[in-house]
Coordinates of C-alpha atoms and ligand atoms in Angstrom, one line a residue:
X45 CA -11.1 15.1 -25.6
X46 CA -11.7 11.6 -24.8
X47 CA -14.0 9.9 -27.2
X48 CA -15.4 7.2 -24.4
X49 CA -17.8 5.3 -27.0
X50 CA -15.1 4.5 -29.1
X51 CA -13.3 3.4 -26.0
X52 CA -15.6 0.6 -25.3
X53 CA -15.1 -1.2 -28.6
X54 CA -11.5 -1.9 -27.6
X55 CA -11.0 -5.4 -27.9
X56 CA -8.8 -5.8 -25.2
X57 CA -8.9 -7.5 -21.8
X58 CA -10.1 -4.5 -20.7
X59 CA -13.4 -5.2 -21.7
X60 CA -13.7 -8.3 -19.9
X61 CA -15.8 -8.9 -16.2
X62 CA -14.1 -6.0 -14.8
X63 CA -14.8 -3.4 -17.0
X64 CA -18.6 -4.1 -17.7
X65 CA -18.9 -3.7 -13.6
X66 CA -17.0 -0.7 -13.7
X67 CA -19.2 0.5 -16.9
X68 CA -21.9 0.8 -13.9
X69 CA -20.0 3.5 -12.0
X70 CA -20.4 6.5 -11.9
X71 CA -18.2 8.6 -14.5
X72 CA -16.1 11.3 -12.6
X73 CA -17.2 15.2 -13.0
X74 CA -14.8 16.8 -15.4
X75 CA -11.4 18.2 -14.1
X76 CA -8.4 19.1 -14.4
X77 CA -5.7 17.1 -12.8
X78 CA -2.6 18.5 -12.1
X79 CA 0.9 16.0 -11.2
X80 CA 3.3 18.0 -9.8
X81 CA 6.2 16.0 -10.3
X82 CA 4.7 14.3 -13.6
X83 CA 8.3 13.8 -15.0
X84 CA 9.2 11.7 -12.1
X85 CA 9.4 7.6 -11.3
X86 CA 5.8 8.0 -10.0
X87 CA 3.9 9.4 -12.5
X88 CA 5.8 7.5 -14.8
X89 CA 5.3 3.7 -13.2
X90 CA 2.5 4.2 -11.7
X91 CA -0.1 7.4 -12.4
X92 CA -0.1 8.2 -15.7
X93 CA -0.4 4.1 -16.7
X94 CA -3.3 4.1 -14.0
X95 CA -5.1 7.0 -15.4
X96 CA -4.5 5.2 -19.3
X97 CA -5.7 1.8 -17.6
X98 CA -8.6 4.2 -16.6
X99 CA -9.1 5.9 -20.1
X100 CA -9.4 2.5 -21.6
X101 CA -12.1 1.2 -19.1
X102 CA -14.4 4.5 -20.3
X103 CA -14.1 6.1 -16.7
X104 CA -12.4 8.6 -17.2
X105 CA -14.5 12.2 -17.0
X106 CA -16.1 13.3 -20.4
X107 CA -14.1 16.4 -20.1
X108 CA -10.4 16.1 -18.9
X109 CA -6.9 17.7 -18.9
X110 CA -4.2 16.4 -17.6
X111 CA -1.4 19.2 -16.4
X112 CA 1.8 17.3 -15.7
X113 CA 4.8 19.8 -14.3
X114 CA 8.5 19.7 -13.8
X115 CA 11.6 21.8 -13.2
X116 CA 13.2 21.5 -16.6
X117 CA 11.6 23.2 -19.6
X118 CA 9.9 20.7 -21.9
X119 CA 7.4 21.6 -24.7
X120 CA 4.1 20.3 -24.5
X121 CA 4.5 17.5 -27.3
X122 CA 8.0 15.8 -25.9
X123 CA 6.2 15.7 -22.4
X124 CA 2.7 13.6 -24.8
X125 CA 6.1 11.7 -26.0
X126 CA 7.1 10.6 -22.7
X127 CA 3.6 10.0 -21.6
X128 CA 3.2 7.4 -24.4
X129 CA 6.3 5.9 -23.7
X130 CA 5.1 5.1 -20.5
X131 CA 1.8 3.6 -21.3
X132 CA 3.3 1.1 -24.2
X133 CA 5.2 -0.4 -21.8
X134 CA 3.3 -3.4 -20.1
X135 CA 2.7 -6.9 -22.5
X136 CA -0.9 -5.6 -23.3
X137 CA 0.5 -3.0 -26.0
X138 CA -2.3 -0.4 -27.0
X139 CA -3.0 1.1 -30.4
X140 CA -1.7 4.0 -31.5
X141 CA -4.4 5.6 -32.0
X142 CA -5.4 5.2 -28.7
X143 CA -2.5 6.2 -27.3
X144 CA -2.4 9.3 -28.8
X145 CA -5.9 10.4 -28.4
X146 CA -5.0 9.7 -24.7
X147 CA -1.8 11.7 -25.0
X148 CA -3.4 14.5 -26.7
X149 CA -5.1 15.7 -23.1
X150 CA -1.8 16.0 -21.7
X151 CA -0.3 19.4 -20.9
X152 CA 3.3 20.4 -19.9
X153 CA 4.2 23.3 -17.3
X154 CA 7.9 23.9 -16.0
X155 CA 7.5 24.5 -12.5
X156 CA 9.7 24.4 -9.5
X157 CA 7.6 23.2 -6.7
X158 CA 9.9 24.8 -4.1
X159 CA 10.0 28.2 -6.2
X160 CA 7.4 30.5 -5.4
X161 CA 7.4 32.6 -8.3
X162 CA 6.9 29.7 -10.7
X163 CA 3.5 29.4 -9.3
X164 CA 2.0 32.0 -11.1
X165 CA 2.6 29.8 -14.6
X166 CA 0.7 26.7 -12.9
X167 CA -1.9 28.8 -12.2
X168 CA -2.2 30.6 -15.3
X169 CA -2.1 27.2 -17.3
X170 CA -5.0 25.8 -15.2
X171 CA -7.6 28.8 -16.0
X172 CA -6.3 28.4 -19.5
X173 CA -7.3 24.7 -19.9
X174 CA -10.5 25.1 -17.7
X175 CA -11.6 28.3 -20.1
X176 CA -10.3 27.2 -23.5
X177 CA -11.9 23.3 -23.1
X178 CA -15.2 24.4 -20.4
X179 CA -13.9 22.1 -17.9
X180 CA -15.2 24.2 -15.2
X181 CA -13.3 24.4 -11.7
X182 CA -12.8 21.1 -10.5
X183 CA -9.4 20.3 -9.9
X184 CA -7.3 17.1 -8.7
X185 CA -3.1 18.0 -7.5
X186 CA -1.6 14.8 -7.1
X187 CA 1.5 15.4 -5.1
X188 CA 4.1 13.4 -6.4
X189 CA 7.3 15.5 -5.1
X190 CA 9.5 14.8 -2.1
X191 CA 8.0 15.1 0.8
X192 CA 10.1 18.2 1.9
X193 CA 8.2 20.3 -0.8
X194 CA 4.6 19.5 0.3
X195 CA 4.5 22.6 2.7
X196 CA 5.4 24.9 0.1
X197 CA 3.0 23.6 -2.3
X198 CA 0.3 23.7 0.3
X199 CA 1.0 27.4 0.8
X200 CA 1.9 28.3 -2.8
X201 CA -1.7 26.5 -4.3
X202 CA -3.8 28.5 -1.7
X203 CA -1.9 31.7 -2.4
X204 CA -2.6 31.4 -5.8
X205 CA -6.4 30.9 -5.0
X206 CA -6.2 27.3 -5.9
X207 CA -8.3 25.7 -2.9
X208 CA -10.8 28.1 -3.4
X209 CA -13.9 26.0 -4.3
X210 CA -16.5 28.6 -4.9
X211 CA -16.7 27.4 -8.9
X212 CA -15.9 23.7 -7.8
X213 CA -14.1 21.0 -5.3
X214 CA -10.3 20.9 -5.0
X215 CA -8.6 18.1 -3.9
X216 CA -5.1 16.9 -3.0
X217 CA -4.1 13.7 -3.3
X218 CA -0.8 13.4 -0.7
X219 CA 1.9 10.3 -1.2
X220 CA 3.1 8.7 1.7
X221 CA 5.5 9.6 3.9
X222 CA 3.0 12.4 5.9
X223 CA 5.5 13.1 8.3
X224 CA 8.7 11.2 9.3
X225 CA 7.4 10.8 13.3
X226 CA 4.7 12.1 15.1
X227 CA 5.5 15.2 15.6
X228 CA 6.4 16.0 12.5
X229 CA 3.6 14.5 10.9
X230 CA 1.1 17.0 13.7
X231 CA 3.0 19.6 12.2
X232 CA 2.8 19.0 8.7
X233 CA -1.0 18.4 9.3
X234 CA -1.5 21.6 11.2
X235 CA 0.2 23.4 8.1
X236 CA -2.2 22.1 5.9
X237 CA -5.4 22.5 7.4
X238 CA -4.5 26.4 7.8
X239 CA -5.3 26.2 3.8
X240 CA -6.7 23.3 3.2
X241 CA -10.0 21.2 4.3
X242 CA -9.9 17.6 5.8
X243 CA -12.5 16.5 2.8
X244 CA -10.2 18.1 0.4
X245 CA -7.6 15.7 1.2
X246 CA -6.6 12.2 0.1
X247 CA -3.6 11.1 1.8
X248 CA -2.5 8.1 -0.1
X249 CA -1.6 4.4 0.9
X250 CA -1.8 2.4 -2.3
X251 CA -2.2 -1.2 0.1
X252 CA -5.9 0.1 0.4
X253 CA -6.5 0.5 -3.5
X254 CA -5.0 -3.5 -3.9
X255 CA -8.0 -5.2 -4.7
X256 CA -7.2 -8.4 -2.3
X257 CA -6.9 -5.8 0.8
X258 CA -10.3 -4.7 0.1
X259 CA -11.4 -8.0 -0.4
X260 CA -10.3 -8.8 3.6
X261 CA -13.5 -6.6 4.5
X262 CA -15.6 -8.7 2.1
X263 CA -14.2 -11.9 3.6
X264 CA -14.8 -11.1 6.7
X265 CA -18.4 -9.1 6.6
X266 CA -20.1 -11.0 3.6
X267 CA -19.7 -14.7 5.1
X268 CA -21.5 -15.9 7.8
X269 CA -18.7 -18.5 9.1
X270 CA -15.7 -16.8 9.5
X271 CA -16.8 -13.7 11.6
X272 CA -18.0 -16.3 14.8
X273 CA -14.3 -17.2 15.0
X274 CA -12.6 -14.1 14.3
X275 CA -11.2 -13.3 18.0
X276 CA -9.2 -14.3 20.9
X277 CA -11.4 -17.5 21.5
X278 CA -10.4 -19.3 18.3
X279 CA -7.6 -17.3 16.8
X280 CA -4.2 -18.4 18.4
X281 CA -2.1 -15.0 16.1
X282 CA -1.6 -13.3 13.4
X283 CA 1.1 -13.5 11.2
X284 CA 1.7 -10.7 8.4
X285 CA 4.6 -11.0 6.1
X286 CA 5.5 -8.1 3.5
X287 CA 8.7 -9.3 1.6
X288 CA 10.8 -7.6 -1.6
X289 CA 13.2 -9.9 -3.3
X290 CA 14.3 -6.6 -4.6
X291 CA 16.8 -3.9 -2.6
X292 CA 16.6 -0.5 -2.7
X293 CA 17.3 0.2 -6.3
X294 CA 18.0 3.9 -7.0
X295 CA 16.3 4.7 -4.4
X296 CA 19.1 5.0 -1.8
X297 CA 19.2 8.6 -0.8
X298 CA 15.6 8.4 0.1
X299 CA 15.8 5.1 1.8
X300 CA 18.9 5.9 3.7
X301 CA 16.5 8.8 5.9
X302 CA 13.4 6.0 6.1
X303 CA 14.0 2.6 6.9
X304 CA 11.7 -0.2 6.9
X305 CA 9.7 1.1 9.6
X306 CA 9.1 3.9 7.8
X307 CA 8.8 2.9 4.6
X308 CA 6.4 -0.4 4.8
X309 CA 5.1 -0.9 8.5
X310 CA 3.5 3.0 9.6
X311 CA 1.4 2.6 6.7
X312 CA 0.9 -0.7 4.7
X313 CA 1.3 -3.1 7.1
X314 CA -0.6 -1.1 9.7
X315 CA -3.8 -0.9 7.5
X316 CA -3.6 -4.4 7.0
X317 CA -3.8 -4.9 10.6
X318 CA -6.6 -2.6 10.8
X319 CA -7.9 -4.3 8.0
X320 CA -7.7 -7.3 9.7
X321 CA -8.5 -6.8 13.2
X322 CA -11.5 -4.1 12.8
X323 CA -14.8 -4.1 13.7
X324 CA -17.8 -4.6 11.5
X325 CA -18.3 -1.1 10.3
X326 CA -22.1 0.1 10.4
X327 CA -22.0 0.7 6.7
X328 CA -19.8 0.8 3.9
X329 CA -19.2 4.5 3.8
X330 CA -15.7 5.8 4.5
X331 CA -17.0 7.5 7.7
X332 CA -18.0 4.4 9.1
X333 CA -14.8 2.6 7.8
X334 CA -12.3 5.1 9.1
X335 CA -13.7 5.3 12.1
X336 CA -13.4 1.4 13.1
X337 CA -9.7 1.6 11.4
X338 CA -8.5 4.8 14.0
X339 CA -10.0 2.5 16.5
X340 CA -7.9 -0.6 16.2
X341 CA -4.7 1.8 16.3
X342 CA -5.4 3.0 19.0
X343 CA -6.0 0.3 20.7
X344 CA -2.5 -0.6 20.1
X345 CA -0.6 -1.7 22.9
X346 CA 2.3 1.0 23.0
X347 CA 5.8 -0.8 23.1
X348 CA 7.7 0.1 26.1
X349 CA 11.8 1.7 25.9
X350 CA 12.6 -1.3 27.8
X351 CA 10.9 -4.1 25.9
X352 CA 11.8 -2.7 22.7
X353 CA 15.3 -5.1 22.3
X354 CA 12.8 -8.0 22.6
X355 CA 10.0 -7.5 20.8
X356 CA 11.5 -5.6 17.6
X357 CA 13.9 -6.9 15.2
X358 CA 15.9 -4.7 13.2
X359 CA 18.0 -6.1 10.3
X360 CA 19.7 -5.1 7.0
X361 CA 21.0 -7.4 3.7
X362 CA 24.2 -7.6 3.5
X363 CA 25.9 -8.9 -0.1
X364 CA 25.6 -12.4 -1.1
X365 CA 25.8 -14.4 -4.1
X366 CA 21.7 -15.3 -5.3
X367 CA 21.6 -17.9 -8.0
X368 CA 25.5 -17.3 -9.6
X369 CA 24.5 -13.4 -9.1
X370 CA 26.3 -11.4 -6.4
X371 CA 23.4 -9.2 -5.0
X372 CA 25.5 -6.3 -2.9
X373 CA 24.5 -5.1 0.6
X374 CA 22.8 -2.4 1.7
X375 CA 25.7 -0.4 2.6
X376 CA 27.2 -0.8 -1.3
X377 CA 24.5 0.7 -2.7
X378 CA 24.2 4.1 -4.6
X379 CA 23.9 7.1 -2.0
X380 CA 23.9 5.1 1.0
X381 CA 26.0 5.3 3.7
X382 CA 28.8 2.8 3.8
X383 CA 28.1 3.3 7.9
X384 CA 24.3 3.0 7.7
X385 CA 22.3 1.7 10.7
X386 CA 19.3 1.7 8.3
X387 CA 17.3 -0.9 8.9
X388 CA 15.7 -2.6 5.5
X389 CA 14.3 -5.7 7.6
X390 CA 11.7 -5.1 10.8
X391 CA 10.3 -7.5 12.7
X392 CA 7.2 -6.7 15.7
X393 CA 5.4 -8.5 18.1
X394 CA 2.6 -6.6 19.6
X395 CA -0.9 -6.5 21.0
X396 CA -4.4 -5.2 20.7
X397 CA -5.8 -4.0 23.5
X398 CA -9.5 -4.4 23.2
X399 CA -12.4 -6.6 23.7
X400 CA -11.5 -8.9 20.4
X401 CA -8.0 -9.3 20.5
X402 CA -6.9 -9.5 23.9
X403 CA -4.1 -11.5 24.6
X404 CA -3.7 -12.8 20.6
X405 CA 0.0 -11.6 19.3
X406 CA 0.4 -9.9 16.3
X407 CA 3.4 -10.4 14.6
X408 CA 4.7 -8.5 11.3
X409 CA 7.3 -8.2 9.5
X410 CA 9.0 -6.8 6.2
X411 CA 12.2 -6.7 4.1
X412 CA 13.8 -6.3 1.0
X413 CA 16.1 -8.4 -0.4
X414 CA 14.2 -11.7 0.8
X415 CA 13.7 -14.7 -1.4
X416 CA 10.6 -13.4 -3.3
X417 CA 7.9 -10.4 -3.2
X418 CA 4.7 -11.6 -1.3
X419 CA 2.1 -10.2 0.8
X420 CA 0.4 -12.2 2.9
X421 CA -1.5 -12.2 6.1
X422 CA -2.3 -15.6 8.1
X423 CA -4.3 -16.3 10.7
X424 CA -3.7 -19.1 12.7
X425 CA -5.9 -21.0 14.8
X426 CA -5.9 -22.1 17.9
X427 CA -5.5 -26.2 18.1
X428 CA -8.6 -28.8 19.1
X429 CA -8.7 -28.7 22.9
X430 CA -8.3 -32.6 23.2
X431 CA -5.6 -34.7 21.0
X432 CA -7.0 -37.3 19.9
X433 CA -4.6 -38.1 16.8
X434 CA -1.8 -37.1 18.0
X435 CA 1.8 -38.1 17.2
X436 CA 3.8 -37.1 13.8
X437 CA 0.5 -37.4 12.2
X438 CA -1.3 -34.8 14.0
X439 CA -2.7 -31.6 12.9
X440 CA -2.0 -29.5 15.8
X441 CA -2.1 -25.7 14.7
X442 CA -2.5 -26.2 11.2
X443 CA -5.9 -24.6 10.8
X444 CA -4.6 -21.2 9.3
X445 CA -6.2 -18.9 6.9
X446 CA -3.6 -17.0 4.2
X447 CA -4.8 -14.0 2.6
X448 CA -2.7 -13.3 -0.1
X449 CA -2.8 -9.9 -1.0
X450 CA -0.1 -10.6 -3.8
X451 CA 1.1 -12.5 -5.4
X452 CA -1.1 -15.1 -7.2
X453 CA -4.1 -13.2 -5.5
X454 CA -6.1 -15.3 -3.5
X455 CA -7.2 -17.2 -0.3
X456 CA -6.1 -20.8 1.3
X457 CA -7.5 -22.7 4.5
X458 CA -5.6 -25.4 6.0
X459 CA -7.1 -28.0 7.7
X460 CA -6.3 -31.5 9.1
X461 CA -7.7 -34.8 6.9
X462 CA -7.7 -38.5 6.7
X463 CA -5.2 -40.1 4.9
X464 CA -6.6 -43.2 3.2
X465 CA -5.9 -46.2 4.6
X466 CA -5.6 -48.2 8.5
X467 CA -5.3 -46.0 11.4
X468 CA -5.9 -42.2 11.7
X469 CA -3.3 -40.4 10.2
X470 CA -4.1 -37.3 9.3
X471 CA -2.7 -34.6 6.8
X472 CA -2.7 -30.9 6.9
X473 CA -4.4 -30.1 3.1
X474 CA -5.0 -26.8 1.6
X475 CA -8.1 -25.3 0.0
X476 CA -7.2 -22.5 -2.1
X477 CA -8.7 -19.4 -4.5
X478 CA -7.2 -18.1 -6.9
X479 CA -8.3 -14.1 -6.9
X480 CA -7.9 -14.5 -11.1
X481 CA -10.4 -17.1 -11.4
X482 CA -12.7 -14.1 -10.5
X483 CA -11.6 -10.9 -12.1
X484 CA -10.8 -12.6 -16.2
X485 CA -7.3 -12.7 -15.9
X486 CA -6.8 -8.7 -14.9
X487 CA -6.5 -7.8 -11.5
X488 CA -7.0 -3.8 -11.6
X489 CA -3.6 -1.5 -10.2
X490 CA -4.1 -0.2 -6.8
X491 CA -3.1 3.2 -8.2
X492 CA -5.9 3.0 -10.8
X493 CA -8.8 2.1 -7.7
X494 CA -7.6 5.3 -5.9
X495 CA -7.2 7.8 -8.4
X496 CA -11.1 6.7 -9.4
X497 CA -12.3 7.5 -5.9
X498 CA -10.9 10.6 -5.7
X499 CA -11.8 11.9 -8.8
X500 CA -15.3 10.8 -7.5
X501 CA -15.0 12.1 -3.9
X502 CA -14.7 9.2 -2.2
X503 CA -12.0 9.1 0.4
X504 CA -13.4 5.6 2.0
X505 CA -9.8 4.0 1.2
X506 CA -7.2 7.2 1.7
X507 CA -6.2 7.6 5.6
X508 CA -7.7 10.3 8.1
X509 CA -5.5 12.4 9.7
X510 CA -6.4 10.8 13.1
X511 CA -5.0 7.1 11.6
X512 CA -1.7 8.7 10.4
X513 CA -1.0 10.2 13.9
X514 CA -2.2 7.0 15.7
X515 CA 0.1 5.0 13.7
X516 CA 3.1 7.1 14.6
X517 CA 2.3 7.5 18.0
X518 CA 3.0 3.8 18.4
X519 CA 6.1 3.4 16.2
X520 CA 7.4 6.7 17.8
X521 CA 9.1 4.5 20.8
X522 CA 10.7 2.5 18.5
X523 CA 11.9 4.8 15.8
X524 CA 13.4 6.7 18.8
X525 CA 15.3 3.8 20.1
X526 CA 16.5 2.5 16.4
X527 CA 17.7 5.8 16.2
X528 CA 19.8 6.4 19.8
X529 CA 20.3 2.9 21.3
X530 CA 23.2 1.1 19.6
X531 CA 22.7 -1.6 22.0
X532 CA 19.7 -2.9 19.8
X533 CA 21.2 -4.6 17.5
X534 CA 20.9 -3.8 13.3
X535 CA 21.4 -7.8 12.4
X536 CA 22.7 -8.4 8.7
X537 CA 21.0 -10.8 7.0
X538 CA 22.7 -12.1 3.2
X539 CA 20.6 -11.1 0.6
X540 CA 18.2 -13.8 -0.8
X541 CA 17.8 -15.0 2.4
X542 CA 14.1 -14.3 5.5
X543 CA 15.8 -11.8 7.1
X544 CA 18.1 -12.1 10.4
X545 CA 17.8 -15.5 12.0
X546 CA 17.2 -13.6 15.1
X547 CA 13.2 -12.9 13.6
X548 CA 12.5 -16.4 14.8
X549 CA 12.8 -15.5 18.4
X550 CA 10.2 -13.1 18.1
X551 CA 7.8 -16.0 18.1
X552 CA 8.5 -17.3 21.6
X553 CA 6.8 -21.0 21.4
X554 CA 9.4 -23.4 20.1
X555 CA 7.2 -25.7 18.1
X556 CA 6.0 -22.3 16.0
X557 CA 8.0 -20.1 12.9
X558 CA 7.3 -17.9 10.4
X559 CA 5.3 -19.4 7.1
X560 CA 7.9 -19.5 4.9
X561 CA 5.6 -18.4 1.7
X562 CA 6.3 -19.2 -2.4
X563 CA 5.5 -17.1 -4.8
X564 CA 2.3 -19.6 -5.8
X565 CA 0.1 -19.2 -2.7
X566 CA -0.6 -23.0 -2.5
X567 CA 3.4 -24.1 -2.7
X568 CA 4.2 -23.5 0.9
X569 CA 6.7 -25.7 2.4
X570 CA 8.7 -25.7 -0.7
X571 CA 11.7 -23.5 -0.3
X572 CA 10.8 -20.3 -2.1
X573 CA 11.7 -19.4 -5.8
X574 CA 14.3 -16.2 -5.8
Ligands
BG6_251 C1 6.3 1.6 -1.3 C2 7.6 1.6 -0.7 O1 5.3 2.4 -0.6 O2 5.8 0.3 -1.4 C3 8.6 0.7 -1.5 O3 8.1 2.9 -0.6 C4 8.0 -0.6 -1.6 O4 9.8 0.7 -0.8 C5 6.6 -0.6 -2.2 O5 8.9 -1.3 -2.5 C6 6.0 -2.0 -2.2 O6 4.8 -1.9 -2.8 P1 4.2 -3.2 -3.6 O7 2.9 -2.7 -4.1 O8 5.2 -3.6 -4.6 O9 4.1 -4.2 -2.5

């Protein structure tokens, strides 16, 4: 099992800042974790690296096993094969004794997900591990299937006792999409509370385990000067930009039945609204959190049939030639339609109806195939009330704050200053932090964050039922026009490009665009790097 002292001599950038906070946590109970779907892209890229990540840092529990299953049949030691495989990937290339005393706690199961009578196996290889290693009964799934399987596995873990927590907790961890519309989604949550408990659940968003989307509640509730401005009195809107340079990869067949909307705005770009535009909680606890976060959706203004032609954009990349490459569209890519009104640009303008926000637009947008990858969210203030150095020299509007969730981490305020010399004119300047100045060069995974909390029980950044319905009610409107109206428009856009030009309408003051973000948060106004 894993030997944690010997763990914290690595000499690694592991052991910088981060890690001797971390130290201070509390290790996880032992447990079982079981990926159902630990062959696949997800456990490969993302969870089983996070859990290694993890396993280096010395927070992984004392006693562990880590259950991965698939359809084909694979013997234990060529599934601890591909599990190092995927861990010596990154630059920072571990030992190899490390590597395999981490793969040694892997265990292999074949099992179809959407076969019932391969449950039975599962099952049977989870008492074995708890009995043979006195792991006791705690036990993590971590869903990492198609969504069209989770109903099955609800039904086929409880049938097989597996939620039972008379001889320790069961949880679920649940990857995004939950439900493809609302109603789906109150179906699919109705299913799994006949088996399951809401605190046994962690449905996944992995914006909230990014460390610079956590850090927006520590912006804004540990510093005494930005809260007094944070509302419709001083903030003019809110800008939040979510852009791939990247298309759809392999992932066309799922893609085609998602979109955008789907895909990036019900769930990442909604929690970094909420992020953004919630209350002060009353305490840090995920009660407290949650509860402020359901609030700001539903105070979302809901998009009316009619207005939905002006205040959403719809678009999708079509081929185009990036730097001497020829980047195909959308509808040449593997398993996609050649007819597909999939959108993979979307563009909204909306409001928030409450007390704070009133009146102050919102507008978000996402796509893939733009010039680079960057997350950012901007808030721009309103202008000084009087001019008084005005002209081309003036700073009207430039008093934003960027939040960069990624990437080059960090935060930048704009502001107006002298330039040196006769008269007033003044320049727009930027003060920025660098997120990597703080955390010694590593910047935790989002995946690794979330995994850690559930293992520990706290579901303070996984989403409530109550958000995930909120947030579809409010996109329902649009999904259902996207999908019936032709008459709104899918605009192509060439690939390598900000989308359909037809975005910039969305912001309805002519002197005002979209930031056009770099890849280095302090490089704005330089066209972007592709
Ligand atoms: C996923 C989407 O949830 O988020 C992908 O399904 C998208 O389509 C990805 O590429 C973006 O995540 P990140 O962390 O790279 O911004």
């Amino acid at each position: 099992m894993a030997g944690t002292e010997q763990q914290a001599g690595n000499k690694n950038k592991y052991a910088g800042s981060y890690r001797s906070e971390c130290l201070q946590m509390k290790k996880p109970d032992n447990q079982v974790i079981v990926i159902l779907g630990g062959r696949g892209d997800l456990a490969v890229r993302k969870i089983i690296p996070a859990l290694f990540a993890l396993f280096r840092q010395g927070l992984m529990p004392e006693r562990f096993v880590v259950i991965g299953t698939g359809r084909s049949q694979l013997s234990t030691e060529a599934y601890r094969q591909e599990v190092r495989s995927a861990i010596t990937k990154g630059a920072d290339v571990p030992s190899q004794e490390e590597t395999s005393r981490f793969a040694s706690c892997f265990r292999y199961v074949a099992a179809d997900p959407s076969v019932t009578e391969d449950y039975p196996a599962l099952s049977d290889a989870v008492r074995m591990v708890r009995g043979e290693l006195e792991i006791g009964g705690n036990t993590l799934f971590y869903l990492s299937v198609p969504p069209g399987l989770y109903d099955k596995i609800f039904q086929n873990l409880a049938l097989q006792g597996l939620n039972d927590e008379h001889d320790g907790w069961k949880r679920m961890i649940i990857e995004k999409p939950f439900g493809n519309d609302y109603e789906s989604a109150v179906s699919l949550n109705r299913l799994l509370l006949t088996h399951w408990n809401e605190n046994q659940l962690f449905r996944i968003d992995h914006y909230l385990g990014k460390e610079t989307v956590q850090n927006i509640l520590v912006t804004r509730f540990s510093n005494g000067i930005f809260e007094p401005l944070w509302n419709r009195n001083y903030v003019h809107h809110v800008e939040i930009t979510s852009s791939e340079s990247l298309g759809v990869e392999k992932r066309g067949s799922y893609y085609e039945g998602t979109g955008a909307l789907r895909d990036m705005v019900q769930n990442h770009l909604l929690h970094l609204v909420g992020f953004i535009a919630m209350e002060p909680p009353s305490s840090i606890d995920s009660t407290s959190i949650r509860n402020e976060l359901v609030k700001v959706f539903e105070s979302l203004r809901p998009i009316n049939d009619e207005e939905i032609g002006k205040v959403t954009i719809r678009g999708q990349y079509t081929g185009s030639h990036v730097r001497g490459e020829w980047l195909c569209g959308y509808r040449e890519e593997e398993n996609v339609d050649p007819a597909s009104m999939t959108e993979t640009f979307a563009a909204l303008k909306f409001y928030i109806d409450n007390w704070r926000w009133g009146g102050v637009p919102f507008y978000i947008r996402t796509g893939k195939r733009l010039p680079t990858r960057v997350t950012e969210a901007v808030i721009h203030f309103k202008p000084t009330p009087h001019h008084l150095f005005s002209g081309d020299s003036s700073c009207d509007g430039c008093n934003q704050l960027i939040i960069r969730i990624q990437p080059d981490e960090g935060i930048l305020l704009k502001f107006g200053m002298k330039i040196p010399g006769a008269g007033f004119k003044v320049r727009n300047v930027n003060m920025d932090f660098h997120y990597s100045d703080l955390a010694d060069g590593r910047i935790p995974e989002a995946y690794e964050r979330l995994i850690f909390d559930c293992m520990n029980g706290d579901s303070t950044l996984y989403t409530r039922s109550d958000a995930v319905l909120a947030a579809w009610k409010f996109l329902d409107p649009v999904l259902r026009t996207w999908a019936h109206d032709r008459s709104v428009p899918v605009y192509g856009y060439p690939a390598g490009t900000w989308g359909p030009d037809k975005a910039d309408d969305l912001i309805e003051e002519p002197e005002l665009t979209w930031r056009y973000p770099c890849k280095n948060l302090a490089d704005d106004g330089v066209y972007c790097e592709l």
